Tab-separated table of C-alpha atoms in Angstrom:
chain	number	residue	atom	x	y	z
A	169	MET	CA	0.065	0.094	-0.024
A	170	SER	CA	1.301	3.353	-0.977
A	171	THR	CA	1.585	6.165	1.665
A	172	TRP	CA	-1.203	8.039	-0.023
A	173	GLU	CA	-3.558	4.955	0.038
A	174	GLN	CA	-3.101	4.986	3.912
A	175	LEU	CA	-4.799	8.331	4.053
A	176	ALA	CA	-6.977	8.546	0.961
A	177	GLN	CA	-10.156	7.192	2.409
A	178	LEU	CA	-10.035	8.984	5.671
A	179	PRO	CA	-13.589	10.572	6.083
A	180	VAL	CA	-13.990	14.355	6.538
A	181	GLN	CA	-17.073	16.454	7.403
A	182	ILE	CA	-16.758	20.006	6.637
A	183	GLU	CA	-19.415	22.457	7.946
A	184	GLU	CA	-17.627	25.871	7.791
A	185	CYS	CA	-14.531	27.577	6.518
A	186	VAL	CA	-12.981	30.599	8.245
A	187	LEU	CA	-10.040	32.472	7.112
A	188	GLU	CA	-7.376	34.229	9.195
A	189	GLY	CA	-4.613	36.718	7.866
A	190	LEU	CA	-1.184	36.739	9.280
A	191	ARG	CA	1.670	39.156	8.660
A	192	GLN	CA	5.219	39.544	9.878
A	193	ASP	CA	8.324	41.403	8.914
A	194	VAL	CA	11.099	38.663	8.045
A	195	SER	CA	14.604	38.407	7.453
A	196	SER	CA	14.452	38.749	3.649
A	197	SER	CA	13.518	42.507	3.969
A	198	PHE	CA	9.788	41.928	3.195
A	199	GLU	CA	6.571	41.733	5.087
A	200	ARG	CA	5.420	38.178	4.795
A	201	LYS	CA	1.597	37.689	4.638
A	202	SER	CA	-0.055	34.267	4.921
A	203	THR	CA	-3.476	32.956	5.408
A	204	LEU	CA	-4.751	30.425	7.712
A	205	ILE	CA	-7.735	28.275	6.519
A	206	HIS	CA	-9.669	26.934	9.337
A	207	LEU	CA	-12.056	23.970	8.279
A	208	ARG	CA	-14.555	23.203	10.932
A	209	GLY	CA	-16.928	20.340	11.297
A	210	GLY	CA	-18.169	17.707	14.096
A	211	GLY	CA	-17.119	19.872	16.723
A	212	GLU	CA	-13.422	19.937	15.555
A	213	GLN	CA	-11.181	22.377	13.564
A	214	GLY	CA	-8.396	21.703	11.235
A	215	THR	CA	-6.040	24.357	9.965
A	216	GLY	CA	-3.776	24.822	7.023
A	217	GLU	CA	-1.858	27.769	5.798
A	218	ASP	CA	-1.681	29.318	2.492
A	219	VAL	CA	2.010	30.475	1.835
A	220	THR	CA	1.370	32.241	-1.409
A	221	TYR	CA	4.111	34.958	-1.672
A	222	ASP	CA	2.170	37.815	-3.246
A	223	GLY	CA	0.417	40.143	-0.627
A	224	ALA	CA	-2.298	41.231	-2.796
A	225	ASP	CA	-3.501	37.631	-3.418
A	226	HIS	CA	-3.974	37.246	0.370
A	227	ASP	CA	-5.848	40.570	0.674
A	228	ILE	CA	-8.318	39.426	-2.274
A	229	PHE	CA	-8.725	36.075	-0.586
A	230	GLN	CA	-9.439	37.237	2.821
A	231	ALA	CA	-11.947	39.794	1.568
A	232	ALA	CA	-13.725	37.480	-0.788
A	233	GLY	CA	-13.533	34.061	1.091
A	234	PRO	CA	-13.151	30.639	-0.646
A	235	GLY	CA	-15.675	31.522	-3.386
A	236	PHE	CA	-16.868	27.816	-3.869
A	237	PRO	CA	-18.712	25.376	-1.704
A	238	LEU	CA	-16.819	23.499	0.986
A	239	GLN	CA	-19.489	22.064	3.233
A	240	GLY	CA	-20.116	18.393	2.854
A	241	SER	CA	-19.080	15.009	3.546
A	242	PHE	CA	-15.861	13.729	1.790
A	243	THR	CA	-12.937	11.460	2.014
A	244	LEU	CA	-9.448	13.067	1.765
A	245	ALA	CA	-9.425	11.702	-1.994
A	246	SER	CA	-12.723	12.932	-2.877
A	247	PHE	CA	-11.938	16.347	-1.216
A	248	ALA	CA	-8.867	16.630	-3.445
A	249	ARG	CA	-11.063	16.178	-6.454
A	250	HIS	CA	-13.531	18.657	-5.333
A	251	LEU	CA	-10.750	21.142	-5.009
A	252	ALA	CA	-9.522	20.455	-8.459
A	253	GLU	CA	-13.054	21.041	-9.920
A	254	HIS	CA	-12.817	24.698	-8.862
A	255	SER	CA	-10.695	27.875	-9.071
A	256	LEU	CA	-9.202	28.739	-5.809
A	257	PHE	CA	-8.727	32.422	-6.450
A	258	ALA	CA	-11.398	34.915	-7.052
A	259	GLN	CA	-8.791	36.602	-9.401
A	260	PRO	CA	-6.023	34.935	-11.170
A	261	PRO	CA	-3.038	34.668	-8.854
A	262	GLN	CA	0.066	36.848	-9.546
A	263	ARG	CA	2.132	33.536	-9.841
A	264	GLU	CA	1.105	30.353	-11.391
A	265	VAL	CA	2.720	28.346	-8.532
A	266	SER	CA	0.416	29.895	-6.055
A	267	ALA	CA	-2.354	27.489	-6.998
A	268	ARG	CA	-0.230	24.766	-5.570
A	269	TYR	CA	0.380	26.668	-2.450
A	270	ARG	CA	-3.283	27.272	-1.896
A	271	THR	CA	-4.227	23.727	-2.754
A	272	TRP	CA	-1.655	22.544	0.039
A	273	ALA	CA	-3.324	24.755	2.458
A	274	TYR	CA	-6.857	23.326	1.904
A	275	GLU	CA	-5.768	19.778	1.883
A	276	SER	CA	-3.510	20.067	4.974
A	277	ALA	CA	-6.450	21.725	6.763
A	278	ALA	CA	-8.752	18.830	5.722
A	279	LEU	CA	-6.003	16.264	6.795
A	280	ASP	CA	-5.905	17.824	10.132
A	281	LEU	CA	-9.643	17.975	10.366
A	282	ALA	CA	-9.985	14.426	9.266
A	283	LEU	CA	-7.489	13.130	11.821
A	284	ARG	CA	-9.101	15.133	14.523
A	285	GLN	CA	-12.654	13.706	13.693
A	286	ALA	CA	-11.094	10.212	13.746
A	287	GLY	CA	-9.331	10.726	17.110
A	288	ALA	CA	-6.016	9.923	15.659
A	289	PRO	CA	-2.532	11.682	15.166
A	290	LEU	CA	-0.830	11.568	11.647
A	291	HIS	CA	1.898	9.298	12.693
A	292	ALA	CA	-0.391	6.565	13.985
A	293	VAL	CA	-2.248	6.398	10.840
A	294	LEU	CA	0.906	6.244	8.785
A	295	GLU	CA	2.367	3.778	11.264
A	296	ARG	CA	5.547	5.840	11.657
A	297	THR	CA	7.366	6.985	14.654
A	298	PRO	CA	8.184	10.794	14.903
A	299	GLN	CA	12.015	11.248	15.177
A	300	PRO	CA	14.111	14.388	16.133
A	301	VAL	CA	14.387	16.920	13.260
A	302	ARG	CA	17.646	18.381	12.267
A	303	PHE	CA	17.196	21.641	10.837
A	304	VAL	CA	19.115	24.701	9.176
A	305	VAL	CA	18.392	28.338	9.045
A	306	SER	CA	17.900	29.736	5.636
A	307	MET	CA	19.038	33.212	5.189
A	308	ARG	CA	20.670	35.846	2.898
A	309	LEU	CA	23.645	38.012	4.146
A	310	GLY	CA	22.616	41.383	3.036
A	311	GLU	CA	24.182	43.910	0.526
A	312	PRO	CA	27.064	44.469	1.117
A	313	PRO	CA	27.341	40.943	2.430
A	314	SER	CA	28.557	40.168	5.957
A	315	ALA	CA	28.991	37.088	7.966
A	316	GLU	CA	27.538	38.886	10.886
A	317	PRO	CA	24.239	37.479	10.722
A	318	VAL	CA	25.943	33.926	10.910
A	319	ARG	CA	28.185	34.901	13.752
A	320	THR	CA	25.551	36.303	15.917
A	321	ARG	CA	23.418	33.334	15.653
A	322	LEU	CA	26.150	31.155	16.467
A	323	GLU	CA	26.957	33.102	19.429
A	324	LEU	CA	23.463	32.318	20.703
A	325	TYR	CA	23.284	28.689	19.100
A	326	PRO	CA	26.784	27.220	18.870
A	327	GLY	CA	25.509	23.985	16.997
A	328	LEU	CA	23.294	25.962	14.566
A	329	ARG	CA	23.621	25.036	10.689
A	330	PHE	CA	22.740	27.229	7.794
A	331	LYS	CA	21.415	27.142	4.324
A	332	LEU	CA	22.766	30.445	2.601
A	333	ASP	CA	21.881	32.285	-0.649
A	334	PRO	CA	25.232	33.108	-2.312
A	335	THR	CA	25.074	36.393	-4.374
A	336	SER	CA	27.643	37.943	-6.771
A	337	SER	CA	28.869	40.239	-4.290
A	338	TRP	CA	30.388	37.407	-2.070
A	339	ASP	CA	34.047	37.579	-2.116
A	340	GLU	CA	36.785	34.827	-1.334
A	341	ARG	CA	37.283	36.510	2.086
A	342	LEU	CA	33.694	36.329	3.086
A	343	ILE	CA	33.354	32.661	1.785
A	344	ALA	CA	36.508	31.511	3.708
A	345	GLU	CA	35.056	33.241	6.884
A	346	LEU	CA	31.942	31.110	6.271
A	347	ARG	CA	33.914	28.038	5.644
A	348	ASP	CA	35.758	28.461	8.994
A	349	THR	CA	32.530	28.525	10.851
A	350	GLY	CA	31.947	24.819	9.912
A	351	ALA	CA	28.188	25.632	9.907
A	352	VAL	CA	27.145	25.852	6.298
A	353	ASP	CA	25.162	22.742	5.228
A	354	SER	CA	23.943	24.132	1.987
A	355	VAL	CA	24.026	26.997	-0.572
A	356	ASP	CA	21.105	27.924	-2.733
A	357	PHE	CA	22.039	29.527	-6.021
A	358	LYS	CA	18.219	30.494	-6.810
A	359	SER	CA	18.767	30.185	-10.465
A	360	PHE	CA	15.120	29.406	-11.291
A	361	TYR	CA	13.854	32.586	-9.797
A	362	SER	CA	13.017	35.611	-12.140
A	363	GLY	CA	11.487	38.977	-11.250
A	364	THR	CA	11.724	38.328	-7.467
A	365	ILE	CA	13.914	40.027	-4.594
A	366	VAL	CA	16.116	36.887	-4.437
A	367	ASP	CA	17.142	36.557	-8.239
A	368	GLN	CA	20.646	35.580	-8.788
A	369	PRO	CA	21.833	35.307	-12.397
A	370	ALA	CA	24.163	32.522	-13.251
A	371	ASP	CA	27.757	33.523	-12.328
A	372	PRO	CA	30.597	31.084	-13.085
A	373	GLU	CA	33.031	32.907	-10.940
A	374	LEU	CA	30.746	32.995	-7.936
A	375	TYR	CA	29.959	29.410	-8.402
A	376	ARG	CA	33.810	28.611	-8.522
A	377	ARG	CA	34.365	30.630	-5.321
A	378	VAL	CA	31.566	28.923	-3.454
A	379	VAL	CA	31.897	25.254	-4.526
A	380	GLU	CA	35.828	25.115	-4.284
A	381	THR	CA	35.647	26.522	-0.802
A	382	LEU	CA	32.549	25.291	0.854
A	383	THR	CA	33.352	21.785	-0.130
A	384	ASP	CA	30.892	19.862	2.047
A	385	ALA	CA	27.923	22.039	1.249
A	386	TRP	CA	25.009	20.619	-0.926
A	387	ILE	CA	24.676	22.896	-3.998
A	388	GLU	CA	21.079	23.748	-4.525
A	389	ASP	CA	19.491	24.969	-7.902
A	390	PRO	CA	22.662	25.931	-9.592
A	391	ALA	CA	22.221	27.087	-13.318
A	392	LEU	CA	23.589	24.694	-15.738
A	393	THR	CA	24.855	26.687	-18.592
A	394	HIS	CA	27.865	26.301	-20.898
A	395	GLU	CA	29.756	28.490	-18.606
A	396	THR	CA	28.899	27.065	-15.276
A	397	GLU	CA	29.085	23.310	-16.286
A	398	PRO	CA	32.732	23.187	-16.402
A	399	VAL	CA	32.951	24.817	-12.870
A	400	LEU	CA	30.259	22.357	-11.378
A	401	ALA	CA	31.092	19.136	-13.127
A	402	ALA	CA	33.276	17.750	-10.438
A	403	HIS	CA	30.742	18.623	-7.861
A	404	ARG	CA	27.501	17.035	-9.487
A	405	ASP	CA	27.227	14.524	-6.523
A	406	ARG	CA	26.470	17.452	-4.227
A	407	PHE	CA	23.667	18.958	-6.547
A	408	SER	CA	20.095	19.305	-4.856
A	409	TRP	CA	17.125	20.596	-6.476
A	410	ASP	CA	14.210	22.660	-5.018
A	411	ALA	CA	12.430	25.181	-7.227
A	412	PRO	CA	11.744	23.056	-10.262
A	413	ILE	CA	10.391	19.974	-8.071
A	414	HIS	CA	6.655	20.044	-8.461
A	415	ALA	CA	6.132	16.146	-9.002
A	416	ILE	CA	7.800	12.823	-9.821
A	417	ALA	CA	8.150	13.700	-13.309
A	418	ASP	CA	10.295	16.750	-12.496
A	419	ILE	CA	12.889	14.622	-10.424
A	420	GLU	CA	12.909	12.311	-13.480
A	421	ALA	CA	13.554	15.123	-15.837
A	422	LEU	CA	16.900	16.493	-14.044
A	423	ALA	CA	19.992	16.510	-15.945
A	424	TYR	CA	21.768	14.216	-13.614
A	425	PRO	CA	20.324	11.605	-11.481
A	426	PRO	CA	19.970	13.273	-8.018
A	427	ARG	CA	21.401	12.120	-4.824
A	428	MET	CA	19.320	14.696	-2.839
A	429	VAL	CA	16.159	16.735	-3.663
A	430	ASN	CA	14.127	19.444	-1.624
A	431	ILE	CA	10.654	18.300	-1.184
A	432	LYS	CA	8.465	21.315	-0.244
A	433	PRO	CA	4.849	20.226	0.498
A	434	SER	CA	3.529	23.533	-0.461
A	435	ARG	CA	5.234	23.363	-3.753
A	436	LEU	CA	4.145	19.853	-4.603
A	437	GLY	CA	0.602	21.085	-3.725
A	438	SER	CA	-1.427	17.943	-3.265
A	439	LEU	CA	-1.160	15.344	-0.457
A	440	HIS	CA	-1.134	12.721	-3.161
A	441	ASN	CA	1.477	14.357	-5.183
A	442	LEU	CA	3.753	14.847	-2.020
A	443	LEU	CA	3.332	11.540	-0.616
A	444	ASP	CA	3.979	9.749	-3.916
A	445	ALA	CA	7.079	11.800	-4.169
A	446	TYR	CA	8.288	10.576	-0.765
A	447	ASP	CA	7.590	6.845	-1.797
A	448	TYR	CA	9.469	7.464	-5.075
A	449	CYS	CA	12.527	8.831	-3.421
A	450	ALA	CA	12.623	6.086	-0.790
A	451	GLU	CA	12.304	3.350	-3.308
A	452	ARG	CA	15.253	4.811	-5.373
A	453	ASP	CA	17.503	5.803	-2.299
A	454	ILE	CA	17.204	9.491	-3.256
A	455	GLY	CA	17.716	11.761	-0.155
A	456	ASN	CA	15.251	14.429	0.411
A	457	TYR	CA	14.862	17.242	3.001
A	458	GLY	CA	12.035	19.618	3.724
A	459	GLY	CA	11.817	23.292	2.781
A	460	GLY	CA	9.701	26.149	4.210
A	461	GLN	CA	8.056	29.213	2.716
A	462	PHE	CA	8.355	31.631	5.657
A	463	GLU	CA	5.347	30.099	7.324
A	464	LEU	CA	3.813	32.205	10.109
A	465	GLY	CA	1.443	29.789	11.691
A	466	ALA	CA	0.296	26.116	11.575
A	467	GLY	CA	2.197	25.508	8.333
A	468	ARG	CA	5.515	25.531	10.090
A	469	GLY	CA	4.506	22.883	12.316
A	470	HIS	CA	3.208	20.862	9.351
A	471	ILE	CA	6.564	20.656	7.623
A	472	GLN	CA	8.348	19.951	10.815
A	473	TYR	CA	5.927	17.195	11.552
A	474	LEU	CA	6.439	15.597	7.927
A	475	ALA	CA	10.217	16.028	8.199
A	476	SER	CA	10.124	13.967	11.474
A	477	LEU	CA	8.358	11.212	9.792
A	478	PHE	CA	10.142	11.055	6.318
A	479	HIS	CA	13.600	12.762	6.508
A	480	PRO	CA	14.461	13.718	10.076
A	481	ASP	CA	18.327	13.422	9.767
A	482	ALA	CA	18.656	15.790	6.887
A	483	PRO	CA	19.309	19.561	6.389
A	484	ASN	CA	15.780	20.442	6.632
A	485	ASP	CA	14.974	24.010	6.000
A	486	VAL	CA	12.228	23.976	8.785
A	487	ALA	CA	13.666	25.924	11.525
A	488	PRO	CA	11.287	27.329	13.963
A	489	SER	CA	9.841	30.587	12.804
A	490	GLY	CA	11.761	33.018	15.113
A	491	PHE	CA	15.003	32.174	13.212
A	492	ASN	CA	13.348	33.944	10.262
A	493	LEU	CA	13.137	37.367	12.070
A	494	ALA	CA	15.547	40.101	10.932
A	495	GLN	CA	17.561	40.026	14.277
A	496	ALA	CA	18.859	37.037	16.100
A	497	GLN	CA	16.567	35.850	19.038
A	498	PRO	CA	17.415	34.275	22.148
A	499	GLY	CA	15.458	31.324	23.630
A	500	LEU	CA	14.626	29.460	20.574
A	501	PRO	CA	14.629	25.590	20.190
A	502	SER	CA	17.886	24.115	19.167
A	503	SER	CA	18.555	21.541	16.514
A	504	PRO	CA	17.400	18.820	16.514
A	505	LEU	CA	13.907	19.538	17.387
A	506	ALA	CA	12.308	16.989	19.889
A	507	PRO	CA	9.261	15.300	18.521
A	508	ARG	CA	6.248	17.244	19.374
A	509	PRO	CA	3.283	15.734	17.586
A	510	ALA	CA	-0.163	16.638	18.929
A	511	GLU	CA	-2.276	13.773	20.310
A	512	VAL	CA	-4.644	14.221	17.551
A	513	GLY	CA	-4.520	15.757	14.208
A	514	PHE	CA	-1.935	17.039	11.773
A	515	ALA	CA	-0.356	19.495	14.321
A	516	TRP	CA	3.084	19.826	15.783
A	517	GLY	CA	3.826	21.376	19.272
């Protein structure tokens, strides 16, 4: 039985949908907005989080509401089919991928509600034991770049690990300073982003400086061009892929068979798609780790819960939300996170 088949026939009764807006200034110099989707029924409430990046899409959603009927008796499988029959946006979203993010919000809320109505936690239904979750802190180093954000966090949390976004302004001195911390687990070259505040064009000299100095770090989403390929050829076993991974077909389409992929639940969209990807990677011995989208609410716990079940000992980009704030914060949990599944539902902590 596939992992999806273990959940697909769980019944869920939905009586009401309530939306709740969240917002927070985060470390990438923008105000993060998200929307909590609360599905209610049978005296229980299940919650998911829409991590669409464009604030206007959240404003429209919260003002207009779902815009299609949600009340009824479903299984998780039939609820997913119900979602697929309707537009989830009152107006077309600013980014095509946002439809996947909202699908994940609805389906994770339905999963939470179904489990609560069944009186069971996710790990019990999947017959898996939650494990401590190793995590990294994902961040940029500013312009001009400085290792200071890394240093100040290491002063508070000496064992902390990082996923960093190199930019063309990184010089050899900075990269050597980062290497000497021994704390960089992965570098994300962001080559698939366009028209965002995190765009980083293919830069063979930057690639050379980074991959030849940070020799133990995973290399996420590099651009493979005629200029960068010679620089990266000796390091292909460290490639990891994130932004292009929306389904199993995207893993199969990669230029080189991967040892590691970043499986972001919100980017895969549906539970069926996500769980099939987990099974696919496990069957082929492809490592995977989880990734976040600056979740502000329940969504962060969801990705931590999934990491604890499917890839706990990996460089999971699922750090507690306090690590995403602009300034280092004391008193946050250290890595690995102790298992904290709720007694019922799809909730962590």
